[in-house]
């Protein structure tokens, strides 16, 4: 599966000067919502991810995703795995599980995102699952940004990866483009201004 081609064909592989949610800058941005607007592609990606997870023999009762980014990927993955789907959302900046979602003690929960960079949001959602008694058995994303170690990849996790190294992480592929601190950003040096994806209608 050529993940980059799928993103490019969908117009989801954006080039410009972006301010990422982490505060870093990048010349590229992945707009997964553009890929997932086609339910057939969403289904294809999720079923491939589900196959990887099934082959690993990890038992999953429930998929949980952090809103908004993980919702579509997580829902499709839950469908492909034949399990239920719940989500976590930020309430006044704190990741919370509400809407009547219940987690049984030791329920096996797989955490899903569209893209995992350092894993910050998905890890916050995972800690909420554990507070409610669930057991986080794996992490999954359509794509890995190259900071965390995914199953089947030889590349080790970078120090900035926040995912625990004793829980497997599944992704369909890697997108390893550079991200910069604002002070060291070559695009800023050239005089352009970073903008937040979504703030200009994209
Ligand atoms: Zn910049």
Short mmCIF file of C-alpha atoms and ligand atoms in Angstrom, two decimals:
data_model
loop_
_atom_site.label_atom_id
_atom_site.label_comp_id
_atom_site.label_asym_id
_atom_site.label_seq_id
_atom_site.Cartn_x
_atom_site.Cartn_y
_atom_site.Cartn_z
CA UNK A 1 0.00 0.00 0.00
CA UNK A 2 1.47 3.36 -1.06
CA UNK A 3 0.29 5.60 1.74
CA UNK A 4 2.03 8.72 0.40
CA UNK A 5 0.34 8.28 -2.99
CA UNK A 6 -3.06 7.92 -1.31
CA UNK A 7 -2.46 11.17 0.64
CA UNK A 8 -1.14 13.02 -2.40
CA UNK A 9 -3.96 11.83 -4.67
CA UNK A 10 -6.51 13.01 -2.11
CA UNK A 11 -4.89 16.46 -1.89
CA UNK A 12 -4.10 15.66 1.74
CA UNK A 13 -0.34 16.14 1.52
CA UNK A 14 -0.09 19.92 1.81
CA UNK A 15 2.98 22.02 1.13
CA UNK A 16 3.49 25.48 2.65
CA UNK A 17 4.61 26.79 6.04
CA UNK A 18 2.64 25.31 8.86
CA UNK A 19 2.37 25.82 12.59
CA UNK A 20 1.71 22.38 14.05
CA UNK A 21 -0.29 21.69 17.20
CA UNK A 22 3.02 20.92 18.95
CA UNK A 23 4.14 24.52 18.28
CA UNK A 24 6.78 23.39 15.76
CA UNK A 25 6.96 24.50 12.13
CA UNK A 26 6.92 22.35 9.02
CA UNK A 27 6.91 22.71 5.26
CA UNK A 28 4.39 19.88 4.96
CA UNK A 29 1.12 19.03 6.59
CA UNK A 30 -1.01 15.91 6.40
CA UNK A 31 -4.73 16.64 6.25
CA UNK A 32 -6.12 13.18 6.99
CA UNK A 33 -9.70 14.45 6.84
CA UNK A 34 -9.19 14.87 3.07
CA UNK A 35 -8.22 11.22 2.72
CA UNK A 36 -11.05 10.04 4.94
CA UNK A 37 -13.74 12.04 3.14
CA UNK A 38 -13.92 9.07 0.78
CA UNK A 39 -15.48 6.29 2.88
CA UNK A 40 -14.13 3.62 0.52
CA UNK A 41 -10.55 4.78 1.11
CA UNK A 42 -11.21 5.06 4.83
CA UNK A 43 -12.49 1.48 4.79
CA UNK A 44 -9.48 0.27 2.79
CA UNK A 45 -6.97 1.91 5.15
CA UNK A 46 -8.76 0.69 8.26
CA UNK A 47 -9.08 -2.87 6.98
CA UNK A 48 -5.33 -3.00 6.25
CA UNK A 49 -4.59 -1.70 9.73
CA UNK A 50 -7.02 -4.20 11.23
CA UNK A 51 -5.23 -7.06 9.42
CA UNK A 52 -1.91 -6.05 10.99
CA UNK A 53 -3.50 -5.98 14.44
CA UNK A 54 -5.27 -9.33 13.96
CA UNK A 55 -2.03 -10.97 12.82
CA UNK A 56 -0.34 -9.86 16.03
CA UNK A 57 -2.99 -11.80 18.02
CA UNK A 58 -3.67 -8.86 20.30
CA UNK A 59 -7.16 -9.08 21.76
CA UNK A 60 -9.17 -5.86 21.45
CA UNK A 61 -12.58 -5.21 23.06
CA UNK A 62 -12.88 -1.53 22.18
CA UNK A 63 -11.24 1.15 20.05
CA UNK A 64 -10.89 4.59 21.65
CA UNK A 65 -9.82 7.72 19.75
CA UNK A 66 -9.12 11.29 20.82
CA UNK A 67 -11.46 13.76 19.10
CA UNK A 68 -11.40 15.27 16.56
CA UNK A 69 -8.39 13.87 14.73
CA UNK A 70 -8.86 10.22 15.56
CA UNK A 71 -12.61 9.88 15.16
CA UNK A 72 -12.93 8.74 11.55
CA UNK A 73 -9.88 6.48 11.56
CA UNK A 74 -10.89 5.02 14.92
CA UNK A 75 -14.49 4.41 13.93
CA UNK A 76 -13.48 2.65 10.71
CA UNK A 77 -10.88 0.60 12.55
CA UNK A 78 -13.47 -0.48 15.12
CA UNK A 79 -15.77 -1.54 12.29
CA UNK A 80 -12.96 -3.52 10.62
CA UNK A 81 -12.09 -5.23 13.92
CA UNK A 82 -15.76 -5.85 14.76
CA UNK A 83 -15.55 -4.11 18.13
CA UNK A 84 -17.18 -1.07 19.71
CA UNK A 85 -15.91 2.48 19.42
CA UNK A 86 -15.70 5.26 21.98
CA UNK A 87 -13.92 8.59 22.01
CA UNK A 88 -12.26 11.04 24.33
CA UNK A 89 -12.56 14.79 23.91
CA UNK A 90 -11.05 17.91 25.39
CA UNK A 91 -13.18 19.74 27.92
CA UNK A 92 -11.45 22.98 28.89
CA UNK A 93 -8.19 21.52 27.56
CA UNK A 94 -8.43 18.33 29.64
CA UNK A 95 -8.93 15.04 27.78
CA UNK A 96 -12.13 13.48 29.09
CA UNK A 97 -14.33 10.47 28.38
CA UNK A 98 -17.98 11.43 28.67
CA UNK A 99 -21.24 10.95 26.69
CA UNK A 100 -22.12 7.96 28.84
CA UNK A 101 -19.26 5.82 27.54
CA UNK A 102 -18.38 3.16 30.09
CA UNK A 103 -15.22 1.07 30.34
CA UNK A 104 -15.29 -2.20 32.22
CA UNK A 105 -12.46 -3.20 34.52
CA UNK A 106 -9.60 -4.68 32.44
CA UNK A 107 -11.44 -4.02 29.18
CA UNK A 108 -8.86 -4.25 26.37
CA UNK A 109 -8.71 -0.92 24.62
CA UNK A 110 -6.82 -0.01 21.46
CA UNK A 111 -6.07 3.70 21.11
CA UNK A 112 -6.37 5.08 17.55
CA UNK A 113 -5.30 8.34 15.90
CA UNK A 114 -5.16 9.47 12.28
CA UNK A 115 -1.47 10.38 12.52
CA UNK A 116 0.83 9.85 15.47
CA UNK A 117 3.60 12.41 15.84
CA UNK A 118 4.89 12.21 19.40
CA UNK A 119 1.64 10.63 20.62
CA UNK A 120 0.75 13.36 23.11
CA UNK A 121 -3.03 13.53 22.57
CA UNK A 122 -3.55 9.80 22.24
CA UNK A 123 -1.54 9.24 25.41
CA UNK A 124 -3.71 11.70 27.33
CA UNK A 125 -6.78 9.79 26.12
CA UNK A 126 -5.09 6.50 27.08
CA UNK A 127 -4.54 7.68 30.64
CA UNK A 128 -8.26 8.47 30.90
CA UNK A 129 -9.06 4.93 29.72
CA UNK A 130 -6.77 3.55 32.43
CA UNK A 131 -8.24 5.80 35.12
CA UNK A 132 -11.61 4.21 34.28
CA UNK A 133 -10.15 0.71 34.71
CA UNK A 134 -9.42 -0.16 31.06
CA UNK A 135 -6.21 -1.74 29.83
CA UNK A 136 -4.49 -0.09 26.85
CA UNK A 137 -3.29 -3.01 24.71
CA UNK A 138 -2.04 -1.16 21.61
CA UNK A 139 -1.78 2.14 19.77
CA UNK A 140 -2.68 2.53 16.10
CA UNK A 141 -2.61 5.27 13.47
CA UNK A 142 -2.96 5.46 9.73
CA UNK A 143 0.52 6.95 9.58
CA UNK A 144 3.53 7.38 11.82
CA UNK A 145 5.44 10.64 11.66
CA UNK A 146 8.67 8.82 12.48
CA UNK A 147 9.11 9.77 16.12
CA UNK A 148 7.72 6.56 17.59
CA UNK A 149 8.62 2.98 16.83
CA UNK A 150 5.91 1.19 14.92
CA UNK A 151 5.61 -2.60 14.70
CA UNK A 152 7.59 -4.01 11.79
CA UNK A 153 9.86 -0.97 11.41
CA UNK A 154 13.59 -1.04 12.10
CA UNK A 155 13.64 2.63 13.09
CA UNK A 156 13.85 3.20 16.83
CA UNK A 157 11.74 5.73 18.71
CA UNK A 158 13.19 9.21 19.06
CA UNK A 159 13.50 10.71 22.57
CA UNK A 160 10.48 12.95 21.87
CA UNK A 161 8.14 9.96 21.43
CA UNK A 162 5.68 9.89 24.32
CA UNK A 163 4.17 6.44 23.72
CA UNK A 164 5.17 3.76 26.25
CA UNK A 165 7.70 1.36 24.70
CA UNK A 166 6.07 -1.75 26.16
CA UNK A 167 2.80 -1.31 24.21
CA UNK A 168 2.79 -2.07 20.46
CA UNK A 169 2.12 0.69 17.94
CA UNK A 170 0.67 -0.15 14.52
CA UNK A 171 0.68 2.15 11.50
CA UNK A 172 0.40 1.68 7.75
CA UNK A 173 3.53 3.69 6.94
CA UNK A 174 5.82 6.57 7.79
CA UNK A 175 5.89 10.22 6.79
CA UNK A 176 9.26 11.45 7.97
CA UNK A 177 9.48 15.06 6.91
CA UNK A 178 11.39 17.60 9.01
CA UNK A 179 9.81 19.75 11.68
CA UNK A 180 11.55 22.76 13.17
CA UNK A 181 11.63 24.84 16.31
CA UNK A 182 10.35 28.30 15.46
CA UNK A 183 13.78 29.81 16.13
CA UNK A 184 15.51 27.39 13.78
CA UNK A 185 12.87 27.24 11.05
CA UNK A 186 14.42 27.85 7.58
CA UNK A 187 11.04 28.99 6.24
CA UNK A 188 10.83 31.68 8.92
CA UNK A 189 14.40 32.70 8.08
CA UNK A 190 13.23 33.26 4.51
CA UNK A 191 10.63 35.68 5.81
CA UNK A 192 7.42 33.71 5.42
CA UNK A 193 4.97 33.32 8.28
CA UNK A 194 3.74 29.97 9.57
CA UNK A 195 0.00 29.44 9.75
CA UNK A 196 -2.15 26.92 11.50
CA UNK A 197 -3.71 24.37 9.14
CA UNK A 198 -7.44 25.00 9.09
CA UNK A 199 -7.12 28.72 9.80
CA UNK A 200 -7.30 29.61 6.12
CA UNK A 201 -10.09 27.30 5.18
CA UNK A 202 -7.81 24.32 4.56
ZN1 LIG B 1 8.63 28.70 10.38
#
